[in-house]
Amino acid sequence: MSFPFREQTTVSLSWNELTGAIGDSATVLPVVVAVAVLTELSLPVMLVWFGVFQVVWGLYYGVPISVEPMKAFAALVIAGTISTGELVVAGLLLAGILLALGTTRSLETVNQYVDDTVVRGVQLGVALVLLETGVDLGVSDPRLVAVAVGVVAVLALLGYSGQSAFAVFVLGAGIALAETGIPTPAVPAVDAMFMLPSMTLSAQTAEAILAQIAVTVGNAALATSVLLADYFDRDVSADQLSNSMGLMNLAAVPFGAFPMCHGSGGVAGKYAFGARTSGANLILGAGYVLTAFLAVGVIAAYPTALLGVILVLIALQLGWTGVSKADDVAVVAAIGGLGVLVNLGLAFVLGIVVQQLRARL
């Protein structure tokens, strides 16, 4: 692999890079733990793949780029709308689509038809699916939820509301550790990388792809390209990002990885917490791999009620992003509502049709 930005790349392992790495992990870890608890995917294997590609793309692009779980896929598989087998198929098919779009430099053309309002509407729909699932999980232990809400309230009063999800995640990890004791380091089971669920192509698979591609094109490719230029003066095109997302998912999803993307939120999180070089990616990559060696015994004891609180917090943040940045809140609300009441794929398609018709009037 060549590194096109090598001459522009600097690597620092300073305190700012460490805090920047933590800023990116705050939304990744809770989602991945929820997926591991509620699906057949292995947490250690998923973490290893996140760690590997944090390092690969950090060095390749030479900036603190993000590697995050694909949020629409996460919402659907956590909610049980798609099975793990359908997730694997959706991830591989979407990887092929992203690679084709990037190779043919088609994303700028695609963006003409996928209006920002449609992307925001799908974001809201994903948020509502996560919210519903989070509430369902939270009712299993109302007292523990009350404690978590207290933690969130205290952080909000102190001005650290952005760290609420991570704080609740740490609370849950502490409870799990109290139950299991300090885990014994263990190498992630290699066979977990080859235990593919029965892969299924279905209408739900197509729905998941349609929902995710709206978010990926808008948030992980186009918006991330703009942020990398704004924050780091790095000219990385949306098509280059599409290629790297396609390649990493084709390489990793068949071997136990959760579908991954370059989310603009992760880039913003790294930057806001101090990251300025790809050193943040090296630190975070090493942290994920280290966690993978320690996570096996803890995951089974993780309280599902706290996962519910985390999902609610992530849903509120994602939903607010979709609504607050929308030019047409009514259309965004309509697309999001249709997404949660019917399905996200239909909401995506109808949103494009409506926006194209409105543009011609």
Short mmCIF file of C-alpha atoms in Angstrom, two decimals:
data_model
loop_
_atom_site.label_atom_id
_atom_site.label_comp_id
_atom_site.label_asym_id
_atom_site.label_seq_id
_atom_site.Cartn_x
_atom_site.Cartn_y
_atom_site.Cartn_z
CA MET A 1 0.00 0.00 0.00
CA SER A 2 1.36 3.43 -0.94
CA PHE A 3 0.87 6.40 1.38
CA PRO A 4 -0.01 9.43 -0.80
CA PHE A 5 0.08 11.94 2.06
CA ARG A 6 3.36 10.68 3.56
CA GLU A 7 5.26 13.95 3.07
CA GLN A 8 2.46 15.91 4.80
CA THR A 9 2.16 13.48 7.69
CA THR A 10 3.34 14.08 11.22
CA VAL A 11 2.88 11.71 14.13
CA SER A 12 2.70 12.89 17.73
CA LEU A 13 1.94 10.78 20.79
CA SER A 14 1.29 13.78 23.04
CA TRP A 15 -1.42 14.19 25.67
CA ASN A 16 -3.62 16.02 23.14
CA GLU A 17 -3.52 13.01 20.83
CA LEU A 18 -4.53 10.75 23.72
CA THR A 19 -7.50 12.93 24.65
CA GLY A 20 -8.44 13.17 20.96
CA ALA A 21 -8.47 9.38 20.74
CA ILE A 22 -10.80 9.21 23.75
CA GLY A 23 -13.10 11.73 22.09
CA ASP A 24 -13.55 9.40 19.11
CA SER A 25 -14.06 6.26 21.22
CA ALA A 26 -16.93 7.73 23.25
CA THR A 27 -19.57 6.80 20.66
CA VAL A 28 -17.81 3.76 19.17
CA LEU A 29 -17.42 1.58 22.26
CA PRO A 30 -21.03 1.77 23.53
CA VAL A 31 -22.42 0.85 20.09
CA VAL A 32 -19.99 -2.04 19.60
CA VAL A 33 -20.66 -3.41 23.08
CA ALA A 34 -24.40 -3.26 22.42
CA VAL A 35 -23.92 -5.16 19.15
CA ALA A 36 -21.78 -7.78 20.91
CA VAL A 37 -24.34 -8.31 23.68
CA LEU A 38 -27.32 -8.56 21.34
CA THR A 39 -25.88 -10.37 18.29
CA GLU A 40 -23.60 -13.26 17.40
CA LEU A 41 -20.62 -11.03 16.59
CA SER A 42 -17.55 -11.30 18.83
CA LEU A 43 -16.56 -8.15 20.73
CA PRO A 44 -12.81 -8.93 20.79
CA VAL A 45 -12.77 -9.61 17.04
CA MET A 46 -14.71 -6.42 16.26
CA LEU A 47 -12.35 -4.38 18.44
CA VAL A 48 -9.27 -5.84 16.76
CA TRP A 49 -10.59 -4.83 13.34
CA PHE A 50 -11.43 -1.31 14.56
CA GLY A 51 -7.91 -1.09 15.98
CA VAL A 52 -6.25 -2.32 12.79
CA PHE A 53 -8.04 0.16 10.55
CA GLN A 54 -7.54 3.08 12.95
CA VAL A 55 -3.84 2.56 12.38
CA VAL A 56 -4.07 1.80 8.64
CA TRP A 57 -6.15 4.84 7.66
CA GLY A 58 -4.45 7.14 10.15
CA LEU A 59 -1.10 6.43 8.48
CA TYR A 60 -2.59 6.36 4.97
CA TYR A 61 -4.31 9.76 5.16
CA GLY A 62 -1.92 11.25 7.70
CA VAL A 63 -4.66 12.87 9.77
CA PRO A 64 -6.81 11.81 12.75
CA ILE A 65 -9.51 10.26 10.59
CA SER A 66 -12.29 8.25 12.18
CA VAL A 67 -13.21 4.58 11.86
CA GLU A 68 -16.67 4.03 13.29
CA PRO A 69 -19.50 1.48 13.16
CA MET A 70 -22.09 2.17 10.47
CA LYS A 71 -24.90 3.64 12.57
CA ALA A 72 -27.92 2.64 10.47
CA PHE A 73 -26.72 -0.97 10.36
CA ALA A 74 -26.10 -0.83 14.11
CA ALA A 75 -29.58 0.50 14.83
CA LEU A 76 -31.26 -2.18 12.70
CA VAL A 77 -29.28 -5.16 13.98
CA ILE A 78 -29.55 -4.04 17.64
CA ALA A 79 -33.31 -3.61 17.22
CA GLY A 80 -33.57 -7.07 15.66
CA THR A 81 -34.94 -5.67 12.39
CA ILE A 82 -32.18 -7.50 10.53
CA SER A 83 -30.35 -10.67 11.55
CA THR A 84 -26.60 -10.98 11.87
CA GLY A 85 -26.57 -12.92 8.60
CA GLU A 86 -28.46 -10.15 6.84
CA LEU A 87 -26.03 -7.63 8.35
CA VAL A 88 -23.04 -9.47 6.86
CA VAL A 89 -24.62 -9.56 3.40
CA ALA A 90 -25.65 -5.90 3.64
CA GLY A 91 -22.14 -4.92 4.73
CA LEU A 92 -20.50 -6.76 1.84
CA LEU A 93 -22.92 -5.46 -0.77
CA LEU A 94 -22.56 -1.90 0.50
CA ALA A 95 -18.78 -2.29 0.45
CA GLY A 96 -18.98 -3.24 -3.23
CA ILE A 97 -21.24 -0.27 -3.95
CA LEU A 98 -18.90 2.15 -2.16
CA LEU A 99 -15.89 0.79 -4.01
CA ALA A 100 -17.69 1.13 -7.34
CA LEU A 101 -18.78 4.69 -6.54
CA GLY A 102 -15.30 5.71 -5.49
CA THR A 103 -13.51 4.01 -8.38
CA THR A 104 -15.77 5.66 -10.96
CA ARG A 105 -15.67 9.00 -9.08
CA SER A 106 -19.45 9.05 -8.94
CA LEU A 107 -20.13 10.50 -5.51
CA GLU A 108 -20.42 14.09 -6.67
CA THR A 109 -23.09 12.98 -9.14
CA VAL A 110 -24.87 10.89 -6.51
CA ASN A 111 -24.90 13.86 -4.17
CA GLN A 112 -27.01 15.80 -6.69
CA TYR A 113 -29.86 13.33 -6.12
CA VAL A 114 -29.44 12.64 -2.39
CA ASP A 115 -30.50 15.95 -0.91
CA ASP A 116 -29.14 16.90 2.53
CA THR A 117 -32.72 16.91 3.82
CA VAL A 118 -33.07 13.23 2.88
CA VAL A 119 -29.84 12.36 4.72
CA ARG A 120 -31.01 14.27 7.80
CA GLY A 121 -34.36 12.49 7.65
CA VAL A 122 -32.69 9.08 7.56
CA GLN A 123 -30.47 10.17 10.47
CA LEU A 124 -33.61 11.01 12.44
CA GLY A 125 -35.19 7.67 11.49
CA VAL A 126 -32.09 5.79 12.68
CA ALA A 127 -32.19 7.80 15.91
CA LEU A 128 -35.83 6.89 16.51
CA VAL A 129 -35.09 3.18 15.96
CA LEU A 130 -32.24 3.40 18.49
CA LEU A 131 -34.44 5.32 20.91
CA GLU A 132 -37.17 2.68 20.80
CA THR A 133 -34.66 -0.13 21.37
CA GLY A 134 -32.95 1.78 24.19
CA VAL A 135 -36.21 2.30 26.05
CA ASP A 136 -37.09 -1.39 25.68
CA LEU A 137 -33.72 -2.40 27.19
CA GLY A 138 -33.85 0.22 29.94
CA VAL A 139 -37.10 -0.98 31.49
CA SER A 140 -35.37 -4.19 32.58
CA ASP A 141 -33.81 -2.41 35.59
CA PRO A 142 -35.41 0.99 36.40
CA ARG A 143 -33.25 1.56 39.50
CA LEU A 144 -30.03 1.19 37.55
CA VAL A 145 -31.44 3.48 34.86
CA ALA A 146 -32.18 6.07 37.55
CA VAL A 147 -28.53 5.97 38.67
CA ALA A 148 -27.38 6.42 35.09
CA VAL A 149 -29.75 9.34 34.58
CA GLY A 150 -28.26 10.91 37.71
CA VAL A 151 -24.76 10.57 36.24
CA VAL A 152 -25.94 12.19 33.00
CA ALA A 153 -27.57 15.05 34.91
CA VAL A 154 -24.43 15.75 36.96
CA LEU A 155 -22.25 15.79 33.84
CA ALA A 156 -24.69 18.14 32.12
CA LEU A 157 -24.57 20.55 35.09
CA LEU A 158 -20.77 20.45 34.98
CA GLY A 159 -20.75 21.18 31.26
CA TYR A 160 -19.65 17.72 30.10
CA SER A 161 -22.87 16.47 28.54
CA GLY A 162 -20.98 15.31 25.46
CA GLN A 163 -19.28 12.64 27.55
CA SER A 164 -22.52 11.25 29.02
CA ALA A 165 -22.67 8.11 26.88
CA PHE A 166 -19.06 7.24 27.63
CA ALA A 167 -19.55 7.89 31.36
CA VAL A 168 -22.55 5.54 31.48
CA PHE A 169 -20.53 3.00 29.51
CA VAL A 170 -17.74 3.19 32.11
CA LEU A 171 -20.35 2.80 34.90
CA GLY A 172 -21.62 -0.38 33.25
CA ALA A 173 -18.08 -1.67 32.78
CA GLY A 174 -17.43 -1.06 36.48
CA ILE A 175 -20.53 -3.02 37.47
CA ALA A 176 -19.54 -5.86 35.16
CA LEU A 177 -15.99 -5.89 36.57
CA ALA A 178 -17.35 -5.97 40.13
CA GLU A 179 -19.28 -9.09 39.19
CA THR A 180 -16.57 -10.89 37.21
CA GLY A 181 -13.41 -9.61 38.90
CA ILE A 182 -10.33 -8.41 37.06
CA PRO A 183 -10.27 -10.35 33.79
CA THR A 184 -7.40 -12.59 32.86
CA PRO A 185 -5.73 -11.49 29.61
CA ALA A 186 -6.72 -13.82 26.78
CA VAL A 187 -6.02 -13.94 23.09
CA PRO A 188 -9.24 -13.42 21.07
CA ALA A 189 -10.42 -16.73 19.68
CA VAL A 190 -9.22 -17.02 16.10
CA ASP A 191 -12.12 -19.29 15.19
CA ALA A 192 -14.53 -16.44 15.99
CA MET A 193 -13.27 -14.78 12.80
CA PHE A 194 -14.52 -17.71 10.75
CA MET A 195 -17.86 -18.37 12.46
CA LEU A 196 -19.96 -16.61 9.84
CA PRO A 197 -23.70 -16.71 10.48
CA SER A 198 -25.94 -18.04 7.75
CA MET A 199 -25.83 -15.18 5.24
CA THR A 200 -29.25 -14.08 4.04
CA LEU A 201 -30.33 -11.84 1.17
CA SER A 202 -33.78 -10.46 1.88
CA ALA A 203 -35.99 -7.37 1.64
CA GLN A 204 -34.62 -6.36 5.04
CA THR A 205 -31.10 -6.54 3.60
CA ALA A 206 -32.07 -4.10 0.85
CA GLU A 207 -33.75 -1.81 3.39
CA ALA A 208 -30.61 -1.77 5.51
CA ILE A 209 -28.41 -0.94 2.51
CA LEU A 210 -30.68 1.91 1.41
CA ALA A 211 -30.80 3.34 4.91
CA GLN A 212 -27.05 3.10 5.44
CA ILE A 213 -25.99 4.43 2.06
CA ALA A 214 -27.87 7.67 2.67
CA VAL A 215 -25.95 8.23 5.89
CA THR A 216 -22.63 6.98 4.47
CA VAL A 217 -22.67 9.15 1.35
CA GLY A 218 -23.76 12.25 3.20
CA ASN A 219 -21.99 11.88 6.54
CA ALA A 220 -19.04 9.54 6.07
CA ALA A 221 -17.88 10.60 2.60
CA LEU A 222 -18.99 14.11 1.63
CA ALA A 223 -19.11 15.69 5.10
CA THR A 224 -15.86 14.02 6.22
CA SER A 225 -14.07 15.26 3.09
CA VAL A 226 -15.11 18.83 3.95
CA LEU A 227 -14.05 18.46 7.60
CA LEU A 228 -10.60 17.12 6.71
CA ALA A 229 -10.05 20.18 4.54
CA ASP A 230 -11.41 22.57 7.17
CA TYR A 231 -9.55 21.12 10.16
CA PHE A 232 -6.32 19.77 8.68
CA ASP A 233 -5.99 21.40 5.25
CA ARG A 234 -5.97 17.93 3.72
CA ASP A 235 -7.40 17.42 0.23
CA VAL A 236 -9.10 14.04 0.56
CA SER A 237 -11.99 13.56 -1.86
CA ALA A 238 -15.29 11.89 -1.01
CA ASP A 239 -14.47 9.30 -3.67
CA GLN A 240 -11.17 8.41 -1.95
CA LEU A 241 -13.04 7.94 1.32
CA SER A 242 -15.62 5.79 -0.45
CA ASN A 243 -12.83 3.59 -1.80
CA SER A 244 -11.22 3.12 1.60
CA MET A 245 -14.56 2.28 3.24
CA GLY A 246 -15.30 -0.24 0.49
CA LEU A 247 -11.89 -1.89 0.75
CA MET A 248 -11.82 -2.23 4.52
CA ASN A 249 -15.29 -3.74 4.68
CA LEU A 250 -14.65 -6.20 1.86
CA ALA A 251 -11.49 -7.27 3.68
CA ALA A 252 -12.88 -7.42 7.22
CA VAL A 253 -16.64 -8.06 7.31
CA PRO A 254 -16.28 -11.72 6.20
CA PHE A 255 -13.95 -12.22 9.18
CA GLY A 256 -16.09 -10.97 12.04
CA ALA A 257 -15.82 -7.19 11.69
CA PHE A 258 -18.80 -4.91 12.06
CA PRO A 259 -19.29 -2.72 8.94
CA MET A 260 -17.15 0.41 9.36
CA CYS A 261 -17.12 3.94 7.97
CA HIS A 262 -15.27 7.28 8.22
CA GLY A 263 -17.87 9.25 10.19
CA SER A 264 -17.58 13.02 10.25
CA GLY A 265 -18.69 12.96 13.89
CA GLY A 266 -15.60 10.97 14.83
CA VAL A 267 -13.33 13.42 13.02
CA ALA A 268 -15.03 16.31 14.83
CA GLY A 269 -14.72 14.43 18.14
CA LYS A 270 -11.00 13.80 17.68
CA TYR A 271 -10.38 17.43 16.73
CA ALA A 272 -12.51 18.84 19.57
CA PHE A 273 -10.56 16.80 22.13
CA GLY A 274 -7.16 17.92 20.83
CA ALA A 275 -6.04 15.49 18.10
CA ARG A 276 -4.01 17.11 15.31
CA THR A 277 -1.97 14.22 13.91
CA SER A 278 -2.40 10.56 13.05
CA GLY A 279 -0.85 9.76 16.43
CA ALA A 280 -4.40 9.76 17.83
CA ASN A 281 -5.21 6.88 15.49
CA LEU A 282 -2.14 4.92 16.61
CA ILE A 283 -3.07 5.40 20.27
CA LEU A 284 -6.72 4.48 19.72
CA GLY A 285 -5.84 1.48 17.54
CA ALA A 286 -3.54 0.12 20.25
CA GLY A 287 -6.23 0.80 22.86
CA TYR A 288 -8.86 -1.16 20.96
CA VAL A 289 -6.56 -4.15 20.50
CA LEU A 290 -5.56 -4.07 24.19
CA THR A 291 -9.23 -3.96 25.18
CA ALA A 292 -9.89 -6.95 22.92
CA PHE A 293 -7.49 -9.01 25.01
CA LEU A 294 -9.31 -8.08 28.22
CA ALA A 295 -12.98 -7.88 27.19
CA VAL A 296 -14.07 -11.50 26.88
CA GLY A 297 -15.06 -12.15 30.50
CA VAL A 298 -16.65 -8.76 31.08
CA ILE A 299 -19.01 -8.58 28.13
CA ALA A 300 -21.42 -11.28 29.32
CA ALA A 301 -21.93 -9.44 32.61
CA TYR A 302 -22.55 -6.01 31.07
CA PRO A 303 -25.94 -4.67 32.33
CA THR A 304 -28.38 -4.42 29.42
CA ALA A 305 -30.35 -1.64 31.14
CA LEU A 306 -27.31 0.62 30.90
CA LEU A 307 -26.92 -0.29 27.25
CA GLY A 308 -30.45 1.00 26.89
CA VAL A 309 -29.49 4.33 28.48
CA ILE A 310 -26.45 4.58 26.21
CA LEU A 311 -28.56 3.92 23.13
CA VAL A 312 -31.06 6.58 24.21
CA LEU A 313 -28.25 9.12 24.63
CA ILE A 314 -26.76 8.26 21.25
CA ALA A 315 -30.22 8.43 19.68
CA LEU A 316 -30.89 11.88 21.15
CA GLN A 317 -27.54 13.17 19.92
CA LEU A 318 -28.01 11.71 16.43
CA GLY A 319 -31.61 12.90 16.21
CA TRP A 320 -30.69 16.42 17.33
CA THR A 321 -27.94 16.54 14.69
CA GLY A 322 -30.41 15.55 12.00
CA VAL A 323 -33.01 18.13 13.06
CA SER A 324 -30.77 21.04 14.05
CA LYS A 325 -28.85 21.04 10.77
CA ALA A 326 -31.91 20.59 8.57
CA ASP A 327 -33.14 23.24 6.16
CA ASP A 328 -36.65 21.77 6.17
CA VAL A 329 -37.51 20.31 9.57
CA ALA A 330 -41.00 19.20 8.49
CA VAL A 331 -39.65 17.03 5.66
CA VAL A 332 -36.91 15.64 7.91
CA ALA A 333 -39.52 14.74 10.54
CA ALA A 334 -41.74 13.11 7.90
CA ILE A 335 -38.89 10.99 6.53
CA GLY A 336 -37.73 10.03 10.03
CA GLY A 337 -41.25 9.14 11.15
CA LEU A 338 -41.85 7.03 8.05
CA GLY A 339 -38.51 5.33 8.63
CA VAL A 340 -39.41 4.16 12.13
CA LEU A 341 -43.08 3.39 11.43
CA VAL A 342 -42.63 1.58 8.10
CA ASN A 343 -38.96 1.13 7.13
CA LEU A 344 -35.87 3.23 6.53
CA GLY A 345 -35.30 2.06 2.96
CA LEU A 346 -38.75 3.16 1.80
CA ALA A 347 -38.31 6.48 3.62
CA PHE A 348 -34.99 7.02 1.81
CA VAL A 349 -36.43 6.32 -1.63
CA LEU A 350 -39.58 8.39 -1.11
CA GLY A 351 -37.49 11.22 0.31
CA ILE A 352 -35.37 11.36 -2.86
CA VAL A 353 -38.49 11.28 -5.06
CA VAL A 354 -40.21 14.05 -3.11
CA GLN A 355 -37.14 16.28 -3.08
CA GLN A 356 -36.58 15.82 -6.83
CA LEU A 357 -40.21 16.68 -7.53
CA ARG A 358 -40.03 19.76 -5.33
CA ALA A 359 -36.85 20.90 -7.10
CA ARG A 360 -38.67 20.79 -10.45
CA LEU A 361 -41.63 22.87 -9.27
#
